[in-house]
mmCIF file of C-alpha atoms and ligand atoms in Angstrom:
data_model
loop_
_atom_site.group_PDB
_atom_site.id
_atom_site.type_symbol
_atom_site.label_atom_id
_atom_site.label_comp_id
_atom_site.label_asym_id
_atom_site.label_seq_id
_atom_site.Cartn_x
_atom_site.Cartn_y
_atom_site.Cartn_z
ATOM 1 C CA UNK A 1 0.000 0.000 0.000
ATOM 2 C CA UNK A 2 1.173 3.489 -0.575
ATOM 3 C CA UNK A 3 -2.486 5.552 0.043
ATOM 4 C CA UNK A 4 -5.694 5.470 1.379
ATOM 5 C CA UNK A 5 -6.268 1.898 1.941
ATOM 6 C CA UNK A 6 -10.235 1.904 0.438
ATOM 7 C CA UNK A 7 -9.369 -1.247 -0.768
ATOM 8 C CA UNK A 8 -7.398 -2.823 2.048
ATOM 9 C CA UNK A 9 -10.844 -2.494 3.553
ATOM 10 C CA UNK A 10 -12.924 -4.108 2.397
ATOM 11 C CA UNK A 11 -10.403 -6.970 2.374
ATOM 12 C CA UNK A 12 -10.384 -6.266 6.208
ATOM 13 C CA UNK A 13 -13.799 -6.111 6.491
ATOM 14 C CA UNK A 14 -14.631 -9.498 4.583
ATOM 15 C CA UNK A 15 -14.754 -12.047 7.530
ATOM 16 C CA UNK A 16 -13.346 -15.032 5.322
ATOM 17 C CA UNK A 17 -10.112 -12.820 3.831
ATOM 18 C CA UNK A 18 -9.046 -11.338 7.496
ATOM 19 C CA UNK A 19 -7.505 -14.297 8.645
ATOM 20 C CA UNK A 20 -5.505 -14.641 5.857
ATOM 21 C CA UNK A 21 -3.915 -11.329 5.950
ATOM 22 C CA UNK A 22 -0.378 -11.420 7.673
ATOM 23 C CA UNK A 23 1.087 -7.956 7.725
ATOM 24 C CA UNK A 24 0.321 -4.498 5.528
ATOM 25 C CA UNK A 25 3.464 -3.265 4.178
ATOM 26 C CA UNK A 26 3.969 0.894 3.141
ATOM 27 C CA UNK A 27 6.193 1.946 1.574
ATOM 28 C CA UNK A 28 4.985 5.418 3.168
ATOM 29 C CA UNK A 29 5.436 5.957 6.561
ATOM 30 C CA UNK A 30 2.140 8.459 6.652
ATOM 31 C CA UNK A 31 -0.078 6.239 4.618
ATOM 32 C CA UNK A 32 -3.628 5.756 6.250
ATOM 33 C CA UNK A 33 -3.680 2.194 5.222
ATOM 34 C CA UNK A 34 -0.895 1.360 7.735
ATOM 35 C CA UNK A 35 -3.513 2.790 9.947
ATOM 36 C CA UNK A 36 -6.233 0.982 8.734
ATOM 37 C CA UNK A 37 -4.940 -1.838 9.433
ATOM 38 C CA UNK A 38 -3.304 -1.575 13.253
ATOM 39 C CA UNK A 39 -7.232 -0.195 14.016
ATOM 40 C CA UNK A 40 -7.564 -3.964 12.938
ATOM 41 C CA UNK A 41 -4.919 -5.784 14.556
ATOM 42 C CA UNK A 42 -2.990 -6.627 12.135
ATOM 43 C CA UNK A 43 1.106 -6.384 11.800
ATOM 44 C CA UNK A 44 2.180 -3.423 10.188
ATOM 45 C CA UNK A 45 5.722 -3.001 8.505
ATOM 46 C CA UNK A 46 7.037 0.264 6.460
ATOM 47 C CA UNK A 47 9.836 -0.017 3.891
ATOM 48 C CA UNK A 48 11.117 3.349 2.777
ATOM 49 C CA UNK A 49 12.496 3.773 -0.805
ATOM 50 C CA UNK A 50 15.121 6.007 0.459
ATOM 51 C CA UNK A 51 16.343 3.825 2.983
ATOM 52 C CA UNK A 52 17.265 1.593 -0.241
ATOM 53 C CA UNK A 53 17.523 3.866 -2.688
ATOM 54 C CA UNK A 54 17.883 0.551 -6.150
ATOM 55 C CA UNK A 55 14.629 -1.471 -7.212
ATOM 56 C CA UNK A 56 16.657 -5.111 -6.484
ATOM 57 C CA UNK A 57 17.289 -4.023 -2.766
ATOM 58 C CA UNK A 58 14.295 -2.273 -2.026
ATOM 59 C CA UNK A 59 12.578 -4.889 -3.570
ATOM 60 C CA UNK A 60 13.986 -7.556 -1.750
ATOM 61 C CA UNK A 61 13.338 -5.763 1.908
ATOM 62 C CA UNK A 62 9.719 -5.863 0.717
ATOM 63 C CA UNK A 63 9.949 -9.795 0.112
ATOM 64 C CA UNK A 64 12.166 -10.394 3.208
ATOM 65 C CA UNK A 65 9.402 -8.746 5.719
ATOM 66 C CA UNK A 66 6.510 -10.297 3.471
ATOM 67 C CA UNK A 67 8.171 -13.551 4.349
ATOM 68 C CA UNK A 68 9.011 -13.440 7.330
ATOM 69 C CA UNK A 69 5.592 -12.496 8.615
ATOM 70 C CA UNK A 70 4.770 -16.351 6.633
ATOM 71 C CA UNK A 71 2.914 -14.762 3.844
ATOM 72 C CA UNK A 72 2.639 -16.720 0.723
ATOM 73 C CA UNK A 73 0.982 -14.511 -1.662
ATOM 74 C CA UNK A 74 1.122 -10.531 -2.261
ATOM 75 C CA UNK A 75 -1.840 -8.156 -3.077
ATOM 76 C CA UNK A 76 -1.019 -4.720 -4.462
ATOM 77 C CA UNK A 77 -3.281 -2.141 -3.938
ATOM 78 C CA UNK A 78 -2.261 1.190 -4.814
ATOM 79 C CA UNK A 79 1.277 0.551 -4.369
ATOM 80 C CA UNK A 80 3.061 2.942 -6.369
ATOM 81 C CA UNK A 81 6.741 1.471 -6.485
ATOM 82 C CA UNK A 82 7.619 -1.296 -9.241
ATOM 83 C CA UNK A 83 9.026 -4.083 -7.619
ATOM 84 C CA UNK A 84 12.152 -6.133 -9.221
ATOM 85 C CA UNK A 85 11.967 -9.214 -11.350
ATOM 86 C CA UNK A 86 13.276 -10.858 -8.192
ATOM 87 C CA UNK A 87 10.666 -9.896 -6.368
ATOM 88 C CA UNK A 88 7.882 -11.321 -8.809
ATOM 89 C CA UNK A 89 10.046 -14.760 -8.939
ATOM 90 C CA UNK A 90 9.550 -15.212 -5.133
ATOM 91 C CA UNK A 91 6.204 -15.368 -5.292
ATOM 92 C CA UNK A 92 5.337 -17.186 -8.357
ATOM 93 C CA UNK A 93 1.671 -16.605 -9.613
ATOM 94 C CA UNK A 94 0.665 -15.024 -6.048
ATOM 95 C CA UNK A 95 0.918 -11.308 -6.776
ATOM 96 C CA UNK A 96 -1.992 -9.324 -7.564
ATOM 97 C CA UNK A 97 -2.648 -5.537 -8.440
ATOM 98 C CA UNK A 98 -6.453 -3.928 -9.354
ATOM 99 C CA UNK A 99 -5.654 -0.746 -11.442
ATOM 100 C CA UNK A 100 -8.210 2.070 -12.635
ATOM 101 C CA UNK A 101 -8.695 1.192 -16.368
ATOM 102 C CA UNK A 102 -9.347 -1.865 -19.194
ATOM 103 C CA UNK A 103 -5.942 -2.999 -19.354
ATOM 104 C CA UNK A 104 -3.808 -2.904 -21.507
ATOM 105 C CA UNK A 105 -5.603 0.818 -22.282
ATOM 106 C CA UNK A 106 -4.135 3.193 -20.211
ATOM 107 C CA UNK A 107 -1.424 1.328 -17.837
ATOM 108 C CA UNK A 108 0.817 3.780 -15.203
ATOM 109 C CA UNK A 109 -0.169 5.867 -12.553
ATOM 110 C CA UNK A 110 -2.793 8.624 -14.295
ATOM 111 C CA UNK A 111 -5.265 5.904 -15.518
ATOM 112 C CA UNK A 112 -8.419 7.655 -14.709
ATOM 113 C CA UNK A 113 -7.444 11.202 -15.883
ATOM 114 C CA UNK A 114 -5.971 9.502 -19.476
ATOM 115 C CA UNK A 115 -9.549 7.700 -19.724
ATOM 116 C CA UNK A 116 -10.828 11.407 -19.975
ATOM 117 C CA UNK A 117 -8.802 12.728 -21.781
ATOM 118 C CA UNK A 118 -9.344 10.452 -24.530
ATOM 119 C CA UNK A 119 -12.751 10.584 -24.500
ATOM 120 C CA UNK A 120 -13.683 7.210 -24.096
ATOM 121 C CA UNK A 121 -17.082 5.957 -23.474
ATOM 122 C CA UNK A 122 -16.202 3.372 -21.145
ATOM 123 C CA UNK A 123 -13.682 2.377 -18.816
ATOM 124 C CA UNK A 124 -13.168 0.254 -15.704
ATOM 125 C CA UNK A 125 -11.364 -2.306 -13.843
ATOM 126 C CA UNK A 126 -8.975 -4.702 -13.981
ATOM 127 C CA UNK A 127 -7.082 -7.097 -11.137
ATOM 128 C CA UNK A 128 -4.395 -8.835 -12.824
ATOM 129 C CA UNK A 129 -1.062 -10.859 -11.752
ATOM 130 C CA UNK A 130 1.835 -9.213 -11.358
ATOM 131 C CA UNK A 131 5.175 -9.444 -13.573
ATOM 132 C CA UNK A 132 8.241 -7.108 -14.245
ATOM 133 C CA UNK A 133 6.651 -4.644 -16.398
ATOM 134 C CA UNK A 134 4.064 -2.015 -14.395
ATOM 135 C CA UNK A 135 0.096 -3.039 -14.752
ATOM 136 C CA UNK A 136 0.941 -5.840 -17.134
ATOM 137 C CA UNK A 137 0.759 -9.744 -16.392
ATOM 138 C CA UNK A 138 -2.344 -12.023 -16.965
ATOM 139 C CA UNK A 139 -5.199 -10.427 -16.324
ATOM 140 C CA UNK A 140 -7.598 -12.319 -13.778
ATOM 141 C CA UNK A 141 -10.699 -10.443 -14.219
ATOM 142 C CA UNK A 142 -12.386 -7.270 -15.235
ATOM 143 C CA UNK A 143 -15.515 -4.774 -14.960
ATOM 144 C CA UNK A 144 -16.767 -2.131 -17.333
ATOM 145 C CA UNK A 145 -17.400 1.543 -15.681
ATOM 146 C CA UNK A 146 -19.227 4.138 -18.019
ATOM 147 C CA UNK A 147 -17.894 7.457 -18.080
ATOM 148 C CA UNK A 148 -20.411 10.012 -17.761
ATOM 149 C CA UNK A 149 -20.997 13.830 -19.975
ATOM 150 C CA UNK A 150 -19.314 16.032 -16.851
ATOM 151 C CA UNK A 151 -17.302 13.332 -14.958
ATOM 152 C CA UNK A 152 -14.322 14.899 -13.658
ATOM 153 C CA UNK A 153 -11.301 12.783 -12.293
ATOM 154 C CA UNK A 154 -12.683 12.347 -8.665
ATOM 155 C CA UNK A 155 -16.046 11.311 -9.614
ATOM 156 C CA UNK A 156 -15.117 8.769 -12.154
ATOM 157 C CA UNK A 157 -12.322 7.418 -9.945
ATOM 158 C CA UNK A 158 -14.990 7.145 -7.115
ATOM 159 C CA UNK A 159 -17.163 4.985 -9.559
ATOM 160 C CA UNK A 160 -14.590 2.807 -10.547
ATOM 161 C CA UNK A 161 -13.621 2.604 -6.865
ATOM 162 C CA UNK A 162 -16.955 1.308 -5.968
ATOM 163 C CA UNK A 163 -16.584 -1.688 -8.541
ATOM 164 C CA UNK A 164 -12.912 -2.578 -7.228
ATOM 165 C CA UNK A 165 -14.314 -2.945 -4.107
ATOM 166 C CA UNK A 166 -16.571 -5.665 -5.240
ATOM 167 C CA UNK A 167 -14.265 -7.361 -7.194
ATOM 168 C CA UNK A 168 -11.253 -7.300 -6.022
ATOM 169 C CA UNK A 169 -12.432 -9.076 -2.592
ATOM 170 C CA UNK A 170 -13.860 -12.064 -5.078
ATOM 171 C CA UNK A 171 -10.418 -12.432 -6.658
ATOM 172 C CA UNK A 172 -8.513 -12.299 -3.514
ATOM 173 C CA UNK A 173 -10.734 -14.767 -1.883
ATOM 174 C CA UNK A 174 -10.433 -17.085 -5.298
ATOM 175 C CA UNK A 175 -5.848 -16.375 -4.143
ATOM 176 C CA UNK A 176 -6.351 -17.765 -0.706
ATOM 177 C CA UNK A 177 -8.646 -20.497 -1.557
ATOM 178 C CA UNK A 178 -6.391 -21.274 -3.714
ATOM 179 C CA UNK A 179 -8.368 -21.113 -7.154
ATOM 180 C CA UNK A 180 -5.916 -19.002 -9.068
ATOM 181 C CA UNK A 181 -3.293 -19.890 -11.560
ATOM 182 C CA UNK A 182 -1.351 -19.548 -14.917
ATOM 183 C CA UNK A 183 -1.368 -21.444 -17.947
ATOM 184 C CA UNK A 184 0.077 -20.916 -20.688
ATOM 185 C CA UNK A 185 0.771 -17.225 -20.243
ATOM 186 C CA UNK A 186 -2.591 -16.600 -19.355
ATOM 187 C CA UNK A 187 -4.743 -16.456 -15.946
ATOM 188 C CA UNK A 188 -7.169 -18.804 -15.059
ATOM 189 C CA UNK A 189 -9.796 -18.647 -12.168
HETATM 190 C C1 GRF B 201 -7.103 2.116 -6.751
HETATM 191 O O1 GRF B 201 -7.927 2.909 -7.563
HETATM 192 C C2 GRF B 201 -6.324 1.140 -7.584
HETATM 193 O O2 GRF B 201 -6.973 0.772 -8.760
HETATM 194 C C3 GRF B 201 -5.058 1.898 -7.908
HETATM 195 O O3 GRF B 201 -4.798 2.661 -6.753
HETATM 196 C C4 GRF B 201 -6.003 2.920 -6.071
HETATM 197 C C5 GRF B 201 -5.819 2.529 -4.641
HETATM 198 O O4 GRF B 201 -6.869 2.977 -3.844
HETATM 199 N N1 GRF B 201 -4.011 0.982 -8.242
HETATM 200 P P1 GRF B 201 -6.957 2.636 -2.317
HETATM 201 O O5 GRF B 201 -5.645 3.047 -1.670
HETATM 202 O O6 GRF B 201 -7.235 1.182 -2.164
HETATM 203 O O7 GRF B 201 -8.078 3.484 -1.825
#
């Protein structure tokens, strides 16, 4: 997590995914979702970019305190470093990320505000595994959000916020349960 933790959540808040969450990791020492989640109980841990200052070693602090809190799988969610190609090979078809848009259309960190600026009719959702390059890797699942005559950034982010919280707790519970995989190059739920 690097923000506001919406999505953290409703991952907190869904009785069958709680148990399953080991530790939150920041890489911002400010960030409310590190607050979020020690209102719930659960581990916290901050790794600051600056205190590592190259994506192989910041990277692998991220994967060292991920492990050694005995988590198996990693869910993004508005974390706004790219980790290494290490990283991704630790945990093998276990990372997720949900960004703002219909992948591949508009990847990187100004989704919502590119989706307006084009003009499109449509946007939405996507959760997707994780690989080296940013918001690319199979993509799990996805959801369709219309953009409105008028919608500014904040209101069509809110919209599409609304749908990640729906679906990103479905895919997450498919992760832990276990129902989650890659074949071929491409995901399969
Ligand atoms: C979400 O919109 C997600 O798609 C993007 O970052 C945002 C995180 O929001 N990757 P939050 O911190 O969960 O509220």
């Amino acid at each position: 997590m690097s923000g506001s933790g919406t999505n953290l959540q409703v991952l907190i808040d869904s009785p069958d995914i709680r148990p399953h969450i080991r530790l939150v990791v920041s890489d911002r020492p400010g960030a409310v979702a590190l607050s979020r989640a020690e209102k719930a109980g659960i581990p916290t841990a901050q790794v600051r970019w600056e205190q590592h200052g190259a994506r192989d070693e910041f990277s692998a602090a991220v994967a060292e305190v991920i492990e050694s809190h005995g988590a198996e799988g990693v869910v993004l969610a508005g974390f706004m470093r790219i980790l290494s190609a290490g990283f991704v090979d630790r945990f093998p078809g276990r990372i997720l990320n949900i960004h703002p848009s219909l992948l591949p259309a508009f990847p990187g960190a100004n989704a919502v505000e590119s989706a307006l600026d084009h003009g499109v009719k449509v946007t939405g959702v996507t959760v997707h595994f994780v690989d080296e390059k940013v918001d690319h890797g199979p993509i799990i699942a996805q959801e369709p959000v219309e953009v409105f005559e008028g919608d500014t950034v904040d209101s069509l982010h809110a919209r599409i916020q609304r749908v990640e919280h729906v679906l990103y707790p479905r895919i997450v519970r498919s992760l832990v349960q276990d129902r989650l995989a890659i074949e071929h190059g491409l995901a399969s739920a």
